[in-house]
XYZ file of C-alpha atoms in Angstrom:
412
model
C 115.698 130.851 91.409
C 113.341 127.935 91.858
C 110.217 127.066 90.291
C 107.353 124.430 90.984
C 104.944 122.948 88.731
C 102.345 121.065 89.575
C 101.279 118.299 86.055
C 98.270 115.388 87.111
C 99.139 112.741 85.100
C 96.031 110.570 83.714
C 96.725 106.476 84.347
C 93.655 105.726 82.383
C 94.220 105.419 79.159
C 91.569 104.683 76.756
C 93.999 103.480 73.892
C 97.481 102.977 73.594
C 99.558 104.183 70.692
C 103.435 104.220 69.339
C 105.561 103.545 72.795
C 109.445 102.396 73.744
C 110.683 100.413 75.878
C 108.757 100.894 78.985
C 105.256 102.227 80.303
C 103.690 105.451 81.816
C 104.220 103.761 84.920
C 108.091 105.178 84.566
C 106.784 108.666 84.570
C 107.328 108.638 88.142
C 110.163 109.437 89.979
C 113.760 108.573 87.750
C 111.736 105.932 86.257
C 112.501 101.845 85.949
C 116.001 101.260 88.003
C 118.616 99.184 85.986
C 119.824 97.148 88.478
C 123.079 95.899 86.277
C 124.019 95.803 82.520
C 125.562 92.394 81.434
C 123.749 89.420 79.553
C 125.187 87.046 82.513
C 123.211 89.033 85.401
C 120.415 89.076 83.252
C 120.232 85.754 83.048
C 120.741 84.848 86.837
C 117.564 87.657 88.328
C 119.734 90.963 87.899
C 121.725 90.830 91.210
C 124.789 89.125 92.002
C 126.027 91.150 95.022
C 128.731 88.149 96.043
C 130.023 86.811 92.822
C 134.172 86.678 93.325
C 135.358 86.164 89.886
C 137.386 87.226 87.729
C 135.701 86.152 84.408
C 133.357 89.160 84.514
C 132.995 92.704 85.555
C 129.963 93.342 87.905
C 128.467 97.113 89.318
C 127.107 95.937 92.201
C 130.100 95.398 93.988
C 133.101 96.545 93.763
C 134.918 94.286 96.342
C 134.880 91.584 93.493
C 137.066 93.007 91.479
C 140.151 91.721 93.697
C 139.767 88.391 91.473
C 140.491 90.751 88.332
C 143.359 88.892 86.694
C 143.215 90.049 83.080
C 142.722 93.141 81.699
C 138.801 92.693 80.640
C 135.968 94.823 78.933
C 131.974 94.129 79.367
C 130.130 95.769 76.643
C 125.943 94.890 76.439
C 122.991 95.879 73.794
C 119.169 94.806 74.581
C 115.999 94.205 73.328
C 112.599 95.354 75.353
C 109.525 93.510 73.827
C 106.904 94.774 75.596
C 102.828 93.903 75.450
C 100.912 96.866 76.733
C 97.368 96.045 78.178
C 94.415 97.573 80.123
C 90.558 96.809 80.471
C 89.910 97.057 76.818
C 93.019 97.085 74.571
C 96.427 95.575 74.076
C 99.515 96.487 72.028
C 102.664 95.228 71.153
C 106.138 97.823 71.204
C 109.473 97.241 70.707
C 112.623 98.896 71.402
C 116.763 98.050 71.453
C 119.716 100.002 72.954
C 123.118 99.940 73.981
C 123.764 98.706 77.605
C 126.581 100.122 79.179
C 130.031 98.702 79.202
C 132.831 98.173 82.318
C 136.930 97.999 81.686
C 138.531 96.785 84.495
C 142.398 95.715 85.116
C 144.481 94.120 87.840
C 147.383 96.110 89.318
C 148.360 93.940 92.113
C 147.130 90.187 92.067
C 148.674 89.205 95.338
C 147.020 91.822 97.154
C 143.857 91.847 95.337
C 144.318 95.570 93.942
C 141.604 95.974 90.833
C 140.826 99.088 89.028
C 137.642 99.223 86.612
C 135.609 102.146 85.321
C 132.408 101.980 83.422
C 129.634 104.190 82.097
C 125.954 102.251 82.573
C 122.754 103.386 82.494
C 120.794 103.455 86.426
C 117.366 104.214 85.607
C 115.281 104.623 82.058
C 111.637 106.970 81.241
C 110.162 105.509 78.394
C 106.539 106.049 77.229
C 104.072 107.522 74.615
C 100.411 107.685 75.584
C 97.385 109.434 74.754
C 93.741 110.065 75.571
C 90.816 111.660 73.495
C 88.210 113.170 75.671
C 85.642 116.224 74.486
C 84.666 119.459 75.596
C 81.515 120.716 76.610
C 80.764 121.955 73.117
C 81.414 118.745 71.721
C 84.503 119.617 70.213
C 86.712 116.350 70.566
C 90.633 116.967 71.651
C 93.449 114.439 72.158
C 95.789 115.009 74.478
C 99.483 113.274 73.944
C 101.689 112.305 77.343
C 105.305 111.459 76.070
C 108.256 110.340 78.505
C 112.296 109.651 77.239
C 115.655 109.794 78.651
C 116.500 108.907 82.088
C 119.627 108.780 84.501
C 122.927 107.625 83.463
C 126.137 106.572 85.782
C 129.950 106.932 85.452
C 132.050 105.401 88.139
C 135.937 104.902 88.614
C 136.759 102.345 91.609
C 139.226 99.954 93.014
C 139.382 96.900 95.039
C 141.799 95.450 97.926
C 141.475 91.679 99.803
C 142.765 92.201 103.183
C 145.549 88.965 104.545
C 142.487 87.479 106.183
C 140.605 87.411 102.397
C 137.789 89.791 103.606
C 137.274 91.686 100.148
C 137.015 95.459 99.880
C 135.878 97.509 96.870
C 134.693 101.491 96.536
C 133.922 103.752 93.313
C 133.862 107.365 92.827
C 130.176 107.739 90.605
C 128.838 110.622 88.894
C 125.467 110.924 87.702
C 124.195 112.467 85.164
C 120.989 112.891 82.827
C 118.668 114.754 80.846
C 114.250 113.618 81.488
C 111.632 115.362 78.939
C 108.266 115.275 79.435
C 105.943 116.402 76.426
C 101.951 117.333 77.009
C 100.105 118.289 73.589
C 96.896 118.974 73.615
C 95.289 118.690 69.888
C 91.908 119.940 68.848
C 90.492 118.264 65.844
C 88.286 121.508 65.152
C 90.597 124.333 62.879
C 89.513 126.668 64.789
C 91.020 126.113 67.687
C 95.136 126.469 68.564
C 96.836 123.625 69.761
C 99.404 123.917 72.405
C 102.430 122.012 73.929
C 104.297 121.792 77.246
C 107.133 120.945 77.480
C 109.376 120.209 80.986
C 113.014 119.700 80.966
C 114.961 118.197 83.862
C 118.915 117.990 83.782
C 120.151 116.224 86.828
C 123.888 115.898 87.570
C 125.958 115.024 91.052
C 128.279 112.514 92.783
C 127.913 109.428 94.663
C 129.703 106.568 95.848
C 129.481 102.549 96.353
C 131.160 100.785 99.218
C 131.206 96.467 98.974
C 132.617 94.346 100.328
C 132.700 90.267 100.244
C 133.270 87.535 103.037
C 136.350 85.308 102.209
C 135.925 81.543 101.857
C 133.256 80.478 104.161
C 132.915 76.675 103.122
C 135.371 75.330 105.512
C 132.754 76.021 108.058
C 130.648 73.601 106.811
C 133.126 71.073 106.203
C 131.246 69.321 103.237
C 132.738 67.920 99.625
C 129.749 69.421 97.770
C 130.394 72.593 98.922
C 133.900 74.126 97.217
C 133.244 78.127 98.240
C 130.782 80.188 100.368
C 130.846 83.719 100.257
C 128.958 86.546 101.680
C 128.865 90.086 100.389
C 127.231 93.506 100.583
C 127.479 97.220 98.633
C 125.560 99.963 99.748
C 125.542 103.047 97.437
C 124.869 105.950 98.024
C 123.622 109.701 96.185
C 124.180 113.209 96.780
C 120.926 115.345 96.297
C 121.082 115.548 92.470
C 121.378 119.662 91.419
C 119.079 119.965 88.237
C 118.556 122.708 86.083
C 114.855 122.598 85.315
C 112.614 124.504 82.424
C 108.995 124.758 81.452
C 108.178 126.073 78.024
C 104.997 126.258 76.386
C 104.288 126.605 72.575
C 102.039 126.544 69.955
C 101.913 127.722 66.086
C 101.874 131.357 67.393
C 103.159 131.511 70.530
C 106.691 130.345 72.253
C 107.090 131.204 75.977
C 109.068 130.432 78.764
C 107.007 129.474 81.271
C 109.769 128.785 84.127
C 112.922 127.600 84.825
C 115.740 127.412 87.616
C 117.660 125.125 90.153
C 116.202 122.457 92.531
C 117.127 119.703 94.210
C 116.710 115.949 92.958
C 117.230 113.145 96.217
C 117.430 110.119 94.948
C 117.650 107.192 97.842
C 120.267 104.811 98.728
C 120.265 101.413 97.559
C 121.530 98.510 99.623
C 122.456 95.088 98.082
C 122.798 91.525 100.246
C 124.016 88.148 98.803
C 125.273 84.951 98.582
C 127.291 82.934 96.257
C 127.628 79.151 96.985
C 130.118 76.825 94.143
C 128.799 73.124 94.430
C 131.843 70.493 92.714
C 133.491 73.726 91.400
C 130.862 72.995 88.433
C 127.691 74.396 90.193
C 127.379 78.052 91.055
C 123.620 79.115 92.482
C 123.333 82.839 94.186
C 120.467 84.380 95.822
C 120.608 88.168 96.694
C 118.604 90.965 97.696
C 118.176 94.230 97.125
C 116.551 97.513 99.138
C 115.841 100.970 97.802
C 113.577 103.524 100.291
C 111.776 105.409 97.342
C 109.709 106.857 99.587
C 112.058 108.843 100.726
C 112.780 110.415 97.082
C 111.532 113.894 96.697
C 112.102 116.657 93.904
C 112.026 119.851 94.888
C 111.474 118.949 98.431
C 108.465 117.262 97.680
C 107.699 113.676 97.689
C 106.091 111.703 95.549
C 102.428 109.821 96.840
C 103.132 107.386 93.902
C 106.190 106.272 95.126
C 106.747 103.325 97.610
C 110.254 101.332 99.140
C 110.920 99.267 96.304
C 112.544 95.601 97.434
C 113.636 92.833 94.904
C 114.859 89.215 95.510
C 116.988 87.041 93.337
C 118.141 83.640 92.788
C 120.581 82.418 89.970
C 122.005 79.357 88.762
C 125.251 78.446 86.487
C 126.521 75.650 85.373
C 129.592 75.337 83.556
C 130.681 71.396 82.351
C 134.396 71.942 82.443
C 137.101 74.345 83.252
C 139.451 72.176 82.229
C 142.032 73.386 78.888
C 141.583 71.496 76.272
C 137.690 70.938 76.760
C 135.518 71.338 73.927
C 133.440 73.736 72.839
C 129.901 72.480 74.029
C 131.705 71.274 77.663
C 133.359 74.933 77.622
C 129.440 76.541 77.488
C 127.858 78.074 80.434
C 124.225 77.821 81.476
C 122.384 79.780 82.984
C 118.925 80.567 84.676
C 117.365 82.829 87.120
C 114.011 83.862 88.769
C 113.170 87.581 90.943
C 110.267 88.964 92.570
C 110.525 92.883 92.989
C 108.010 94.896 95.045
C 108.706 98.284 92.229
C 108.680 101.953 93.718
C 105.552 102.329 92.196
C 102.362 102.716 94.357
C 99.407 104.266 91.805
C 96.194 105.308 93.592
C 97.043 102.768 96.374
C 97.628 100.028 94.692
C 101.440 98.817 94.435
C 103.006 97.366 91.727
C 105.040 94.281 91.781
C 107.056 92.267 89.094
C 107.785 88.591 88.644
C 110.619 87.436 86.459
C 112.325 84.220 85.197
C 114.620 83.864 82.856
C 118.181 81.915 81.435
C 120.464 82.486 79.137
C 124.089 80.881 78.340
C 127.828 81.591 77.282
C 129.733 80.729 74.280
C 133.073 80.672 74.660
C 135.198 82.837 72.411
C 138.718 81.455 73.583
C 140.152 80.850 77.331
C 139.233 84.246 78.350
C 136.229 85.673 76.290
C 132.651 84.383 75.821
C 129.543 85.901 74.064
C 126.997 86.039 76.374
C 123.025 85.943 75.629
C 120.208 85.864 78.092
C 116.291 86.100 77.827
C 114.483 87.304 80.535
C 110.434 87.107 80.919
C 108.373 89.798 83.468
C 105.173 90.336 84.040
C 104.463 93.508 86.486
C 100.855 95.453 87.186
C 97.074 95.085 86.433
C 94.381 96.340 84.216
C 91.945 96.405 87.201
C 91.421 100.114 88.715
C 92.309 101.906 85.281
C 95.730 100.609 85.861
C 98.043 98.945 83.111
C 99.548 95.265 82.779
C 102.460 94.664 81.196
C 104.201 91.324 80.174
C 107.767 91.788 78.595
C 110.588 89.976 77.191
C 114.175 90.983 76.910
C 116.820 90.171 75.085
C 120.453 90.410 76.320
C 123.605 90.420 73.996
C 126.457 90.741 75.647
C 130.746 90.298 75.028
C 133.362 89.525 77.846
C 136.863 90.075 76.903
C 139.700 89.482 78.132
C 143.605 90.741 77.579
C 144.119 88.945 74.443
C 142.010 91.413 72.732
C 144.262 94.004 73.538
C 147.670 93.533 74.317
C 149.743 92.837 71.471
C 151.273 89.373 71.043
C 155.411 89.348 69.990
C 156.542 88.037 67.139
């Protein structure tokens, strides 16, 4: 059985009270996309679709795990400061969660065979608004609009560099998720009931991620400065999303069922381009870019006029002092800093809205193979001209990247 409801959502929004992490902005479609997880993409614009190394786990691609050399583990928390504004008001709201985390291992080093699994977060629904308005008795109501959950991914994939060092990489991903959307509508008067809807959507289904990256291109260019060139590309891609779906509406004397069933969910494809370029084996600068055809998204069979293709471009630099053993501690630290300019899925009454980020960050190392990784990241995304909301926030990355020493067992 299927069931469609049809909810208008108000964007104005006379005042602002208690939110999370994110804005009614995510109410849309799945909601903000999480690009990756770790403190170190954070840091360099949120893509790294090249990076062949095997001192951290990426998502993007798996083709980069064929530099896995060490058993390692990427484990992330963040903070979401975020200032709320729109003609006439502005609020401050806060919010921290866990991340995600990838464990990855080599199994053959000579042929570039790396295994890694992972459970990481793809997209995030996040708001608490309300408006007061009044009837045409006078009688004054407010009417809450809260958002939470969102869509979560597990994947399982391997890795394999062909003789001629062209890099391969594919995961096996299952999605799934739980979004609940809560509309109460409270009169101030006794004498009237208030009431509450409530919509449930459970989405769960498979997908898959196929990368690959270039081997060494510098050669070609035959300069000094230049110690590695690579190209690479994922593409991943979704299954329509089956969702169990339920409508209930309550108040202090009533609890009914107002629908519920099986749709569809199609969520798009998402395809990632990029670069890495090493300079003196010191330098590392990346610049990527990523694709996402939200228009194409529908839920129920029906698209969405508030969603748009959403593109995003990256650049990234890292510098590292020394590789060397026996360099200190302060030569051993990695810097880090990144800019990104992302056209969002989100198109409201016309207008699109786009996001501009910079940030940086750096690594402490922890030992030859582990660091503690921290990155702050500044955005800025939409407008508080045509009833529409602007929002400036800062995050806060915290990240670990471990390698085999913290769990194999040394002999005596």
């Amino acid at each position: 059985m299927k069931f469609k409801t049809k909810i208008t959502f108000l964007i104005f929004i006379p005042f602002l009270i208690a939110a999370q992490s994110s804005t009614s902005y995510t109410r849309f479609g799945i909601g903000d996309i999480e690009y990756t997880f770790t403190a170190r993409a954070g840091a360099l614009g949120n893509l790294n679709t090249a990076y062949n190394d095997g001192a951290h786990l990426t998502i993007l691609n798996p083709a980069s795990w064929n530099k896995i050399t060490r058993t390692r583990l990427e484990i992330s928390s963040k903070y979401d400061g975020v200032f709320l504004s729109n003609a006439s008001n502005s609020k401050y709201f806060g919010n921290a969660e866990f991340g995600g985390f990838a464990f990855g291992f080599p199994v053959s080093e000579l042929n570039g065979i790396g295994a890694a699994m992972g459970l990481v977060p793809y997209s995030n629904i996040s708001y608490h608004v309300k408006e007061s308005a009044l009837l045409s008795t006078n009688e004054e109501y407010i009417t809450n609009y809260e958002g939470k959950g969102g869509l979560s991914k597990f994947f399982i994939g391997t890795s394999y560099r062909m003789p001629f060092g062209l890099s391969i990489g594919a995961t096996f991903d299952y999605y799934f998720g739980n979004f609940e959307y809560l509309s109460q509508i409270n009169f101030t008067s006794s004498n009237l009931i208030s009431t509450e809807y409530k919509k449930t959507f459970n989405p769960k289904g498979i997908g898959s991620t196929i990368g690959l990256i270039s081997p060494d291109l510098s050669s070609l260019l035959k300069s000094e400065i230049i110690t590695d060139l690579r190209l690479g590309a994922s593409v991943s891609i979704i299954s329509n999303l089956t969702t169990d779906t339920s409508l209930i509406k309550s108040s202090s004397v009533l609890l009914d069922t107002i629908g519920n069933g099986v749709v569809d969910m199609k969520v798009p494809m998402r395809l990632n381009l990029g670069f890495n370029v090493a300079l003196s084996h010191n330098y590392l600068l990346n610049m990527d870019y990523a694709f996402q055809p939200w228009s194409e998204y529908s839920f129920n069979g029906i698209k969405s006029s508030n969603l748009r293709d959403a593109h995003k471009v990256s650049a990234g630099f890292e510098y590292r002092p020394s590789k060397e053993l026996g360099s200190t501690f302060w030569e051993q630290m990695v810097w880090r800093a990144g800019l990104s300019f992302e056209q969002t899925q989100y198109q409201i009454n016309g207008t699109g809205i786009n996001q501009y980020s910079v940030g940086g960050g750096f690594g402490l190392p922890m030992g030859s193979e582990n660091s503690l990784d921290i990155s702050i990241q500044y955005s800025t995304r939409g407008t508080t001209e045509s009833n529409l909301l602007k929002e400036d926030r800062i995050t806060l990355n915290l990240g670990f990247s471990l390698g085999e020493v913290w769990f194999i067992r040394q002999e005596k």
